């Protein structure tokens, strides 16, 4: 009789601190660049009379520029590791937030937004590389925890930002975030390391092997990374790269961009006021927290491919509820979209680890992630074009249901056998 696989959060203190650090990076980076715009744009409009439409367009342009930053960050993470990438990103974030808050012209405002956007674009690279290195066999469970950071930001960061503005005036809206970035930068410089072995810890906190043997295998693993056969050219010729980049990550992120960008007006179309719709978004974020862990648990208990299949079935169901009439279906869909958001950040990094392993992950992720972002960028355009042509958000959901069905089929057909190296004792 096959022994049941137990899922245990038996991580060491240092492992938990690593996860909390990754949560904090997501909280402040994603929260300031996404949720924070609700306050930042209005503050500048009130202070200088600049058009909110102009200021929001700057964020769009900065997002396009940050795609180039993603490629550079992927290269940096591959060559120097997540720690070096985090030092660069957090330095840019600290300076960018200070420039942003002290902008006295639209051009200076744009510069601050570009610096912060380029910093935020590194978060998934830092987070997923770190999770891959520290939790090579429990990456799904770890991702279930660390992806809670941006979800907590959606539920709470505006309270922190608004407190800063009330306490310290106009600059306070931004300076509380800049201070957080500075503290995180110091933690990364003086405490954080790329591998558990560098902190005297064990991968996954698995102590079944002696520390000497762990260090020996780790040194051999780093030597292997320097001569890894997984070059960008070879990766681009590999079917799984495109299946993960487009079918798992790309469509997933595109759906998120399209749905979240129109969630408030969709809720308002049911007769709710904007304040009520915004409150429902907070509920949505809180629903996502336990569901983020649930998808991570499924990943670890069964396997990543199973988690992806369940995730896209969940997504299709959530989108179907979005198009059904009646307010009760709206409440169900808000809960289920919360689950979608909770699982969304887990899938692409986890399956990349499954297929390419601990020691080839950075090479593969540097190629896969830009593909995901390129597909995601179509989400906003899809929403805008369909809304303009049809005058309704409803057709967008039918298109997204179709894309989700394709992603589900892709997940079923995905060959998730290991191609890269997860431990130095494995042979390709």
CSV table of C-alpha atoms in Angstrom, one decimal:
chain,number,residue,atom,x,y,z
A,1,UNK,CA,0.0,0.0,0.0
A,2,UNK,CA,1.5,3.4,-1.0
A,3,UNK,CA,2.2,5.7,1.9
A,4,UNK,CA,0.2,8.9,1.8
A,5,UNK,CA,2.3,12.0,1.2
A,6,UNK,CA,2.2,14.4,4.2
A,7,UNK,CA,2.3,18.1,3.8
A,8,UNK,CA,4.1,19.7,6.7
A,9,UNK,CA,5.2,23.3,7.2
A,10,UNK,CA,8.3,22.1,9.1
A,11,UNK,CA,10.6,24.9,8.0
A,12,UNK,CA,13.3,26.3,10.2
A,13,UNK,CA,13.3,29.8,11.7
A,14,UNK,CA,15.5,31.1,8.9
A,15,UNK,CA,13.3,29.6,6.3
A,16,UNK,CA,10.3,31.3,7.8
A,17,UNK,CA,12.2,34.6,7.9
A,18,UNK,CA,13.1,34.2,4.2
A,19,UNK,CA,9.4,33.7,3.4
A,20,UNK,CA,8.4,36.8,5.4
A,21,UNK,CA,11.1,38.8,3.6
A,22,UNK,CA,9.6,37.7,0.3
A,23,UNK,CA,6.1,38.6,1.5
A,24,UNK,CA,7.3,42.0,2.5
A,25,UNK,CA,8.9,42.7,-0.9
A,26,UNK,CA,5.7,41.8,-2.6
A,27,UNK,CA,3.7,43.9,-0.1
A,28,UNK,CA,5.5,47.1,-0.6
A,29,UNK,CA,6.5,46.8,-4.3
A,30,UNK,CA,3.2,45.6,-5.6
A,31,UNK,CA,1.2,47.6,-3.1
A,32,UNK,CA,2.9,50.9,-3.9
A,33,UNK,CA,2.8,50.5,-7.7
A,34,UNK,CA,-0.7,49.1,-8.0
A,35,UNK,CA,-2.9,49.9,-5.0
A,36,UNK,CA,-1.0,53.0,-4.0
A,37,UNK,CA,-1.9,54.8,-7.2
A,38,UNK,CA,-5.4,55.2,-5.8
A,39,UNK,CA,-3.9,57.7,-3.3
A,40,UNK,CA,-0.7,58.9,-5.1
A,41,UNK,CA,-2.5,60.2,-8.3
A,42,UNK,CA,-5.2,62.0,-6.3
A,43,UNK,CA,-2.6,63.6,-4.1
A,44,UNK,CA,-0.7,65.1,-7.0
A,45,UNK,CA,-3.9,66.1,-8.7
A,46,UNK,CA,-4.9,68.0,-5.6
A,47,UNK,CA,-1.4,69.5,-5.0
A,48,UNK,CA,-0.6,70.6,-8.5
A,49,UNK,CA,-3.8,70.4,-10.5
A,50,UNK,CA,-2.2,67.9,-13.0
A,51,UNK,CA,-4.7,65.7,-14.9
A,52,UNK,CA,-5.2,62.3,-13.4
A,53,UNK,CA,-5.5,60.8,-16.9
A,54,UNK,CA,-2.0,62.2,-17.7
A,55,UNK,CA,-0.5,60.8,-14.5
A,56,UNK,CA,-2.1,57.3,-15.0
A,57,UNK,CA,-0.8,57.3,-18.6
A,58,UNK,CA,2.7,57.7,-17.2
A,59,UNK,CA,2.2,54.5,-15.3
A,60,UNK,CA,1.3,52.7,-18.5
A,61,UNK,CA,4.4,54.0,-20.3
A,62,UNK,CA,6.6,53.1,-17.3
A,63,UNK,CA,5.1,49.6,-17.4
A,64,UNK,CA,6.2,49.2,-21.0
A,65,UNK,CA,9.7,50.5,-20.2
A,66,UNK,CA,9.9,48.0,-17.3
A,67,UNK,CA,9.7,45.0,-19.7
A,68,UNK,CA,13.3,45.9,-20.7
A,69,UNK,CA,14.1,45.9,-17.0
A,70,UNK,CA,12.6,42.4,-16.6
A,71,UNK,CA,15.1,41.1,-19.2
A,72,UNK,CA,18.0,42.8,-17.5
A,73,UNK,CA,16.9,41.5,-14.1
A,74,UNK,CA,16.6,38.0,-15.4
A,75,UNK,CA,20.1,38.2,-16.7
A,76,UNK,CA,21.4,39.6,-13.4
A,77,UNK,CA,19.6,36.9,-11.4
A,78,UNK,CA,21.1,34.2,-13.6
A,79,UNK,CA,24.6,35.7,-13.3
A,80,UNK,CA,24.7,37.1,-9.8
A,81,UNK,CA,21.7,35.7,-8.0
A,82,UNK,CA,18.5,37.0,-6.4
A,83,UNK,CA,20.4,38.9,-3.6
A,84,UNK,CA,22.3,41.1,-6.1
A,85,UNK,CA,19.0,41.6,-8.0
A,86,UNK,CA,17.2,42.6,-4.8
A,87,UNK,CA,19.9,45.1,-3.9
A,88,UNK,CA,19.6,46.9,-7.3
A,89,UNK,CA,15.8,46.8,-7.3
A,90,UNK,CA,15.4,48.1,-3.7
A,91,UNK,CA,18.0,50.8,-4.3
A,92,UNK,CA,16.0,52.0,-7.3
A,93,UNK,CA,12.7,51.7,-5.3
A,94,UNK,CA,14.1,53.9,-2.5
A,95,UNK,CA,15.4,56.6,-4.8
A,96,UNK,CA,12.4,56.4,-7.1
A,97,UNK,CA,9.9,56.9,-4.3
A,98,UNK,CA,11.8,60.0,-3.1
A,99,UNK,CA,12.0,61.4,-6.6
A,100,UNK,CA,8.3,60.7,-7.1
A,101,UNK,CA,7.2,62.4,-3.9
A,102,UNK,CA,9.3,65.5,-4.6
A,103,UNK,CA,8.3,65.9,-8.3
A,104,UNK,CA,7.6,69.5,-9.2
A,105,UNK,CA,7.0,68.8,-12.9
A,106,UNK,CA,5.2,66.1,-14.9
A,107,UNK,CA,8.7,65.0,-16.3
A,108,UNK,CA,10.1,64.5,-12.8
A,109,UNK,CA,6.9,62.6,-11.8
A,110,UNK,CA,7.4,60.3,-14.8
A,111,UNK,CA,11.0,59.7,-13.8
A,112,UNK,CA,10.0,58.6,-10.3
A,113,UNK,CA,7.3,56.3,-11.7
A,114,UNK,CA,9.8,54.8,-14.2
A,115,UNK,CA,12.3,54.1,-11.4
A,116,UNK,CA,9.7,52.5,-9.2
A,117,UNK,CA,8.1,50.5,-12.0
A,118,UNK,CA,11.5,49.1,-13.0
A,119,UNK,CA,12.1,48.1,-9.4
A,120,UNK,CA,8.7,46.4,-9.1
A,121,UNK,CA,9.3,44.4,-12.2
A,122,UNK,CA,12.1,42.5,-10.4
A,123,UNK,CA,9.9,41.2,-7.6
A,124,UNK,CA,8.7,38.0,-9.2
A,125,UNK,CA,12.3,37.2,-10.4
A,126,UNK,CA,13.7,37.7,-6.9
A,127,UNK,CA,10.8,35.8,-5.2
A,128,UNK,CA,10.7,32.8,-7.5
A,129,UNK,CA,14.5,32.4,-7.7
A,130,UNK,CA,14.7,32.6,-3.9
A,131,UNK,CA,11.9,30.1,-3.4
A,132,UNK,CA,13.5,27.7,-5.9
A,133,UNK,CA,16.8,27.8,-4.1
A,134,UNK,CA,15.5,27.6,-0.5
A,135,UNK,CA,12.6,25.2,-1.1
A,136,UNK,CA,13.4,23.0,-4.1
A,137,UNK,CA,10.9,20.3,-3.2
A,138,UNK,CA,8.4,22.3,-1.2
A,139,UNK,CA,8.3,25.3,-3.6
A,140,UNK,CA,4.5,25.1,-4.0
A,141,UNK,CA,3.9,25.3,-0.3
A,142,UNK,CA,6.4,28.1,0.1
A,143,UNK,CA,4.8,30.0,-2.8
A,144,UNK,CA,1.4,29.6,-1.1
A,145,UNK,CA,2.8,31.7,1.8
A,146,UNK,CA,5.0,34.3,0.0
A,147,UNK,CA,2.4,35.3,-2.6
A,148,UNK,CA,0.2,36.5,0.3
A,149,UNK,CA,2.3,39.7,0.4
A,150,UNK,CA,0.6,41.5,-2.5
A,151,UNK,CA,-2.8,40.2,-1.3
A,152,UNK,CA,-2.3,41.8,2.1
A,153,UNK,CA,-1.2,45.0,0.3
A,154,UNK,CA,-4.5,45.2,-1.5
A,155,UNK,CA,-6.3,44.8,1.8
A,156,UNK,CA,-4.3,47.2,3.9
A,157,UNK,CA,-1.5,49.3,2.3
A,158,UNK,CA,-3.7,52.3,1.6
A,159,UNK,CA,-4.3,52.6,5.3
A,160,UNK,CA,-0.5,52.9,5.8
A,161,UNK,CA,-0.1,55.3,3.0
A,162,UNK,CA,-2.9,57.5,4.1
A,163,UNK,CA,-1.6,57.5,7.7
A,164,UNK,CA,1.7,58.7,6.4
A,165,UNK,CA,0.0,61.6,4.5
A,166,UNK,CA,-2.0,62.6,7.6
A,167,UNK,CA,1.0,62.4,9.9
A,168,UNK,CA,3.7,64.0,7.8
A,169,UNK,CA,1.9,65.9,5.0
A,170,UNK,CA,2.1,65.4,1.3
A,171,UNK,CA,5.6,63.8,1.2
A,172,UNK,CA,4.5,61.4,4.0
A,173,UNK,CA,2.3,59.5,1.5
A,174,UNK,CA,5.5,58.4,-0.2
A,175,UNK,CA,8.2,58.6,2.5
A,176,UNK,CA,6.6,55.8,4.6
A,177,UNK,CA,7.1,53.5,1.6
A,178,UNK,CA,10.6,54.8,0.9
A,179,UNK,CA,11.5,54.1,4.5
A,180,UNK,CA,10.2,50.5,4.2
A,181,UNK,CA,12.3,50.0,1.0
A,182,UNK,CA,15.4,51.3,2.8
A,183,UNK,CA,14.9,48.9,5.7
A,184,UNK,CA,14.3,46.0,3.3
A,185,UNK,CA,17.5,47.0,1.4
A,186,UNK,CA,19.6,46.9,4.6
A,187,UNK,CA,18.1,43.5,5.5
A,188,UNK,CA,19.0,42.1,2.0
A,189,UNK,CA,22.6,43.5,2.2
A,190,UNK,CA,23.4,42.4,5.7
A,191,UNK,CA,21.3,39.3,6.2
A,192,UNK,CA,19.8,37.7,3.1
A,193,UNK,CA,21.7,35.1,1.1
A,194,UNK,CA,20.8,33.3,-2.2
A,195,UNK,CA,21.1,29.7,-0.9
A,196,UNK,CA,20.3,28.1,2.5
A,197,UNK,CA,23.7,26.6,2.5
A,198,UNK,CA,25.2,30.1,2.6
A,199,UNK,CA,23.3,30.6,5.9
A,200,UNK,CA,24.3,27.2,7.4
A,201,UNK,CA,20.8,25.9,6.7
A,202,UNK,CA,19.4,22.9,4.7
A,203,UNK,CA,17.3,23.1,1.5
A,204,UNK,CA,13.6,22.6,2.6
A,205,UNK,CA,15.0,22.3,6.1
A,206,UNK,CA,15.7,18.6,5.3
A,207,UNK,CA,18.2,17.4,7.8
A,208,UNK,CA,18.4,13.8,6.5
A,209,UNK,CA,21.8,14.5,5.0
A,210,UNK,CA,24.9,15.7,6.9
A,211,UNK,CA,25.8,19.4,6.6
A,212,UNK,CA,29.1,18.4,5.1
A,213,UNK,CA,27.4,16.4,2.4
A,214,UNK,CA,25.0,19.3,1.7
A,215,UNK,CA,27.8,21.7,1.3
A,216,UNK,CA,29.7,19.3,-1.0
A,217,UNK,CA,26.7,18.8,-3.3
A,218,UNK,CA,26.0,22.6,-3.2
A,219,UNK,CA,29.5,23.4,-4.4
A,220,UNK,CA,29.2,20.9,-7.2
A,221,UNK,CA,25.8,22.3,-8.1
A,222,UNK,CA,27.2,25.8,-8.4
A,223,UNK,CA,29.9,24.4,-10.7
A,224,UNK,CA,27.3,22.8,-12.8
A,225,UNK,CA,25.3,26.1,-13.1
A,226,UNK,CA,28.3,27.7,-14.7
A,227,UNK,CA,28.4,25.1,-17.5
A,228,UNK,CA,24.6,24.4,-17.7
A,229,UNK,CA,23.6,23.3,-21.2
A,230,UNK,CA,20.3,25.3,-21.0
A,231,UNK,CA,21.3,28.3,-23.1
A,232,UNK,CA,18.6,30.8,-24.2
A,233,UNK,CA,18.8,29.3,-27.7
A,234,UNK,CA,18.2,25.8,-26.5
A,235,UNK,CA,15.4,27.0,-24.2
A,236,UNK,CA,13.6,28.8,-27.0
A,237,UNK,CA,13.6,25.6,-29.0
A,238,UNK,CA,12.0,23.6,-26.0
A,239,UNK,CA,8.3,23.1,-26.2
A,240,UNK,CA,7.8,23.2,-22.4
A,241,UNK,CA,9.2,26.8,-22.3
A,242,UNK,CA,6.4,28.0,-24.6
A,243,UNK,CA,3.8,25.9,-22.8
A,244,UNK,CA,4.8,27.5,-19.5
A,245,UNK,CA,5.4,31.0,-20.8
A,246,UNK,CA,2.2,31.3,-22.8
A,247,UNK,CA,-0.2,28.6,-21.5
A,248,UNK,CA,0.6,28.7,-17.8
A,249,UNK,CA,2.0,32.1,-17.0
A,250,UNK,CA,0.9,34.3,-19.9
A,251,UNK,CA,-2.8,33.5,-20.1
A,252,UNK,CA,-3.0,33.4,-16.3
A,253,UNK,CA,-1.5,36.9,-16.0
A,254,UNK,CA,-3.6,38.2,-19.0
A,255,UNK,CA,-6.8,37.1,-17.3
A,256,UNK,CA,-5.7,38.7,-14.0
A,257,UNK,CA,-4.9,42.0,-15.8
A,258,UNK,CA,-8.2,42.0,-17.7
A,259,UNK,CA,-10.4,41.0,-14.8
A,260,UNK,CA,-8.9,43.2,-12.0
A,261,UNK,CA,-8.7,46.3,-14.2
A,262,UNK,CA,-12.5,46.1,-14.8
A,263,UNK,CA,-13.6,44.6,-11.5
A,264,UNK,CA,-14.8,47.8,-9.8
A,265,UNK,CA,-16.9,49.0,-12.9
A,266,UNK,CA,-18.3,45.4,-13.2
A,267,UNK,CA,-19.4,45.4,-9.6
A,268,UNK,CA,-20.9,48.9,-10.1
A,269,UNK,CA,-22.9,47.7,-13.1
A,270,UNK,CA,-24.9,45.6,-10.5
A,271,UNK,CA,-26.1,48.9,-8.9
A,272,UNK,CA,-23.4,49.3,-6.2
A,273,UNK,CA,-21.7,52.7,-5.4
A,274,UNK,CA,-17.9,53.0,-6.0
A,275,UNK,CA,-17.2,52.9,-2.3
A,276,UNK,CA,-19.1,49.7,-1.9
A,277,UNK,CA,-17.3,48.2,-5.0
A,278,UNK,CA,-14.0,49.2,-3.5
A,279,UNK,CA,-14.9,47.5,-0.2
A,280,UNK,CA,-15.8,44.3,-2.1
A,281,UNK,CA,-12.3,44.4,-3.6
A,282,UNK,CA,-10.9,44.3,0.0
A,283,UNK,CA,-13.1,41.3,0.7
A,284,UNK,CA,-11.8,39.7,-2.5
A,285,UNK,CA,-8.2,40.2,-1.4
A,286,UNK,CA,-8.9,38.7,2.0
A,287,UNK,CA,-10.6,35.6,0.4
A,288,UNK,CA,-7.4,35.2,-1.7
A,289,UNK,CA,-5.2,34.7,1.4
A,290,UNK,CA,-6.3,31.1,2.5
A,291,UNK,CA,-6.8,30.1,-1.1
A,292,UNK,CA,-3.3,31.1,-2.0
A,293,UNK,CA,-2.1,28.6,0.7
A,294,UNK,CA,-4.7,26.0,-0.6
A,295,UNK,CA,-3.2,26.0,-4.1
A,296,UNK,CA,0.3,25.7,-2.6
A,297,UNK,CA,-0.9,22.7,-0.5
A,298,UNK,CA,-2.4,21.0,-3.6
A,299,UNK,CA,1.0,21.6,-5.4
A,300,UNK,CA,2.9,19.9,-2.6
A,301,UNK,CA,0.4,17.2,-1.7
A,302,UNK,CA,-0.1,16.0,-5.3
A,303,UNK,CA,2.1,17.7,-7.9
A,304,UNK,CA,2.4,21.0,-9.7
A,305,UNK,CA,0.6,19.9,-12.8
A,306,UNK,CA,-2.4,18.8,-10.8
A,307,UNK,CA,-2.5,22.2,-9.1
A,308,UNK,CA,-2.4,23.9,-12.4
A,309,UNK,CA,-5.3,21.8,-13.8
A,310,UNK,CA,-7.4,22.5,-10.7
A,311,UNK,CA,-6.5,26.2,-10.9
A,312,UNK,CA,-7.7,26.6,-14.5
A,313,UNK,CA,-10.9,24.7,-13.7
A,314,UNK,CA,-11.5,27.1,-10.8
A,315,UNK,CA,-10.7,30.1,-13.1
A,316,UNK,CA,-13.3,28.9,-15.8
A,317,UNK,CA,-15.9,28.5,-13.1
A,318,UNK,CA,-15.2,31.9,-11.6
A,319,UNK,CA,-15.5,33.6,-15.0
A,320,UNK,CA,-18.8,31.7,-15.8
A,321,UNK,CA,-20.2,33.1,-12.5
A,322,UNK,CA,-19.1,36.6,-13.7
A,323,UNK,CA,-21.4,36.4,-16.7
A,324,UNK,CA,-24.4,34.8,-15.0
A,325,UNK,CA,-27.2,37.2,-14.0
A,326,UNK,CA,-28.2,38.0,-10.4
A,327,UNK,CA,-26.4,39.5,-7.4
A,328,UNK,CA,-25.8,36.2,-5.7
A,329,UNK,CA,-23.7,35.1,-8.6
A,330,UNK,CA,-21.6,38.3,-8.1
A,331,UNK,CA,-20.8,37.3,-4.5
A,332,UNK,CA,-19.8,33.8,-5.6
A,333,UNK,CA,-17.6,35.2,-8.4
A,334,UNK,CA,-15.9,37.7,-6.0
A,335,UNK,CA,-15.0,34.8,-3.7
A,336,UNK,CA,-13.8,32.7,-6.7
A,337,UNK,CA,-11.8,35.6,-8.3
A,338,UNK,CA,-10.1,35.9,-4.9
A,339,UNK,CA,-9.1,32.3,-5.2
A,340,UNK,CA,-7.8,33.0,-8.7
A,341,UNK,CA,-5.7,35.8,-7.5
A,342,UNK,CA,-4.5,33.7,-4.6
A,343,UNK,CA,-3.3,30.9,-6.9
A,344,UNK,CA,-2.2,33.0,-9.8
A,345,UNK,CA,1.3,33.9,-8.5
A,346,UNK,CA,2.1,30.3,-7.6
A,347,UNK,CA,1.8,28.4,-10.8
A,348,UNK,CA,4.4,29.7,-13.3
A,349,UNK,CA,7.4,29.7,-10.9
A,350,UNK,CA,6.5,26.3,-9.5
A,351,UNK,CA,6.1,24.5,-12.8
A,352,UNK,CA,9.4,26.1,-14.0
A,353,UNK,CA,11.1,24.5,-11.0
A,354,UNK,CA,9.4,21.2,-11.6
A,355,UNK,CA,10.6,21.0,-15.2
A,356,UNK,CA,14.0,22.7,-14.9
A,357,UNK,CA,15.0,22.0,-11.3
A,358,UNK,CA,16.9,24.0,-8.8
A,359,UNK,CA,20.1,24.4,-10.8
A,360,UNK,CA,18.6,25.3,-14.2
A,361,UNK,CA,15.7,27.4,-12.9
A,362,UNK,CA,17.4,30.8,-13.3
A,363,UNK,CA,18.3,30.1,-16.9
A,364,UNK,CA,14.8,29.0,-17.8
A,365,UNK,CA,13.0,31.7,-15.8
A,366,UNK,CA,15.0,34.4,-17.5
A,367,UNK,CA,13.5,33.3,-20.8
A,368,UNK,CA,10.0,32.2,-19.6
A,369,UNK,CA,9.1,35.3,-17.6
A,370,UNK,CA,9.5,37.9,-20.4
A,371,UNK,CA,7.2,35.7,-22.5
A,372,UNK,CA,4.6,35.8,-19.7
A,373,UNK,CA,4.8,39.6,-19.4
A,374,UNK,CA,4.5,40.0,-23.2
A,375,UNK,CA,1.3,38.0,-23.2
A,376,UNK,CA,0.0,39.7,-20.1
A,377,UNK,CA,0.4,43.2,-21.7
A,378,UNK,CA,-2.3,42.2,-24.1
A,379,UNK,CA,-4.9,42.0,-21.3
A,380,UNK,CA,-5.4,45.8,-20.9
A,381,UNK,CA,-5.6,46.2,-24.7
A,382,UNK,CA,-8.1,43.3,-25.0
A,383,UNK,CA,-10.4,44.9,-22.4
A,384,UNK,CA,-10.2,48.4,-24.0
A,385,UNK,CA,-10.8,47.2,-27.6
A,386,UNK,CA,-13.7,44.9,-26.7
A,387,UNK,CA,-15.4,47.5,-24.5
A,388,UNK,CA,-15.0,50.1,-27.2
A,389,UNK,CA,-16.4,47.9,-30.0
A,390,UNK,CA,-19.3,46.3,-28.0
A,391,UNK,CA,-20.0,49.0,-25.3
A,392,UNK,CA,-20.0,46.2,-22.7
A,393,UNK,CA,-17.5,44.3,-20.4
A,394,UNK,CA,-19.6,41.1,-20.8
A,395,UNK,CA,-17.9,39.9,-24.1
A,396,UNK,CA,-14.5,40.2,-22.4
A,397,UNK,CA,-15.5,37.4,-20.0
A,398,UNK,CA,-16.6,35.1,-22.7
A,399,UNK,CA,-13.2,35.6,-24.4
A,400,UNK,CA,-11.4,34.9,-21.1
A,401,UNK,CA,-13.4,31.7,-20.6
A,402,UNK,CA,-12.2,30.5,-24.0
A,403,UNK,CA,-8.6,31.4,-23.2
A,404,UNK,CA,-8.9,29.6,-19.8
A,405,UNK,CA,-10.2,26.5,-21.6
A,406,UNK,CA,-7.2,26.6,-23.9
A,407,UNK,CA,-4.9,27.0,-20.8
A,408,UNK,CA,-6.6,24.0,-19.2
A,409,UNK,CA,-6.0,21.9,-22.3
A,410,UNK,CA,-2.4,23.0,-22.3
A,411,UNK,CA,-2.0,22.0,-18.7
A,412,UNK,CA,-3.4,18.5,-19.4
A,413,UNK,CA,-1.0,18.1,-22.3
A,414,UNK,CA,2.0,19.6,-20.6
A,415,UNK,CA,4.9,17.2,-20.2
A,416,UNK,CA,6.2,18.0,-16.7
A,417,UNK,CA,9.1,15.5,-16.7
A,418,UNK,CA,12.3,17.0,-15.3
A,419,UNK,CA,14.6,18.4,-18.0
A,420,UNK,CA,17.0,20.3,-15.9
A,421,UNK,CA,18.9,19.4,-12.8
A,422,UNK,CA,17.3,19.6,-9.3
A,423,UNK,CA,20.2,18.0,-7.5
A,424,UNK,CA,23.7,17.4,-8.5
A,425,UNK,CA,23.3,13.6,-8.2
A,426,UNK,CA,20.8,13.6,-11.0
A,427,UNK,CA,21.8,12.9,-14.6
A,428,UNK,CA,20.1,14.6,-17.5
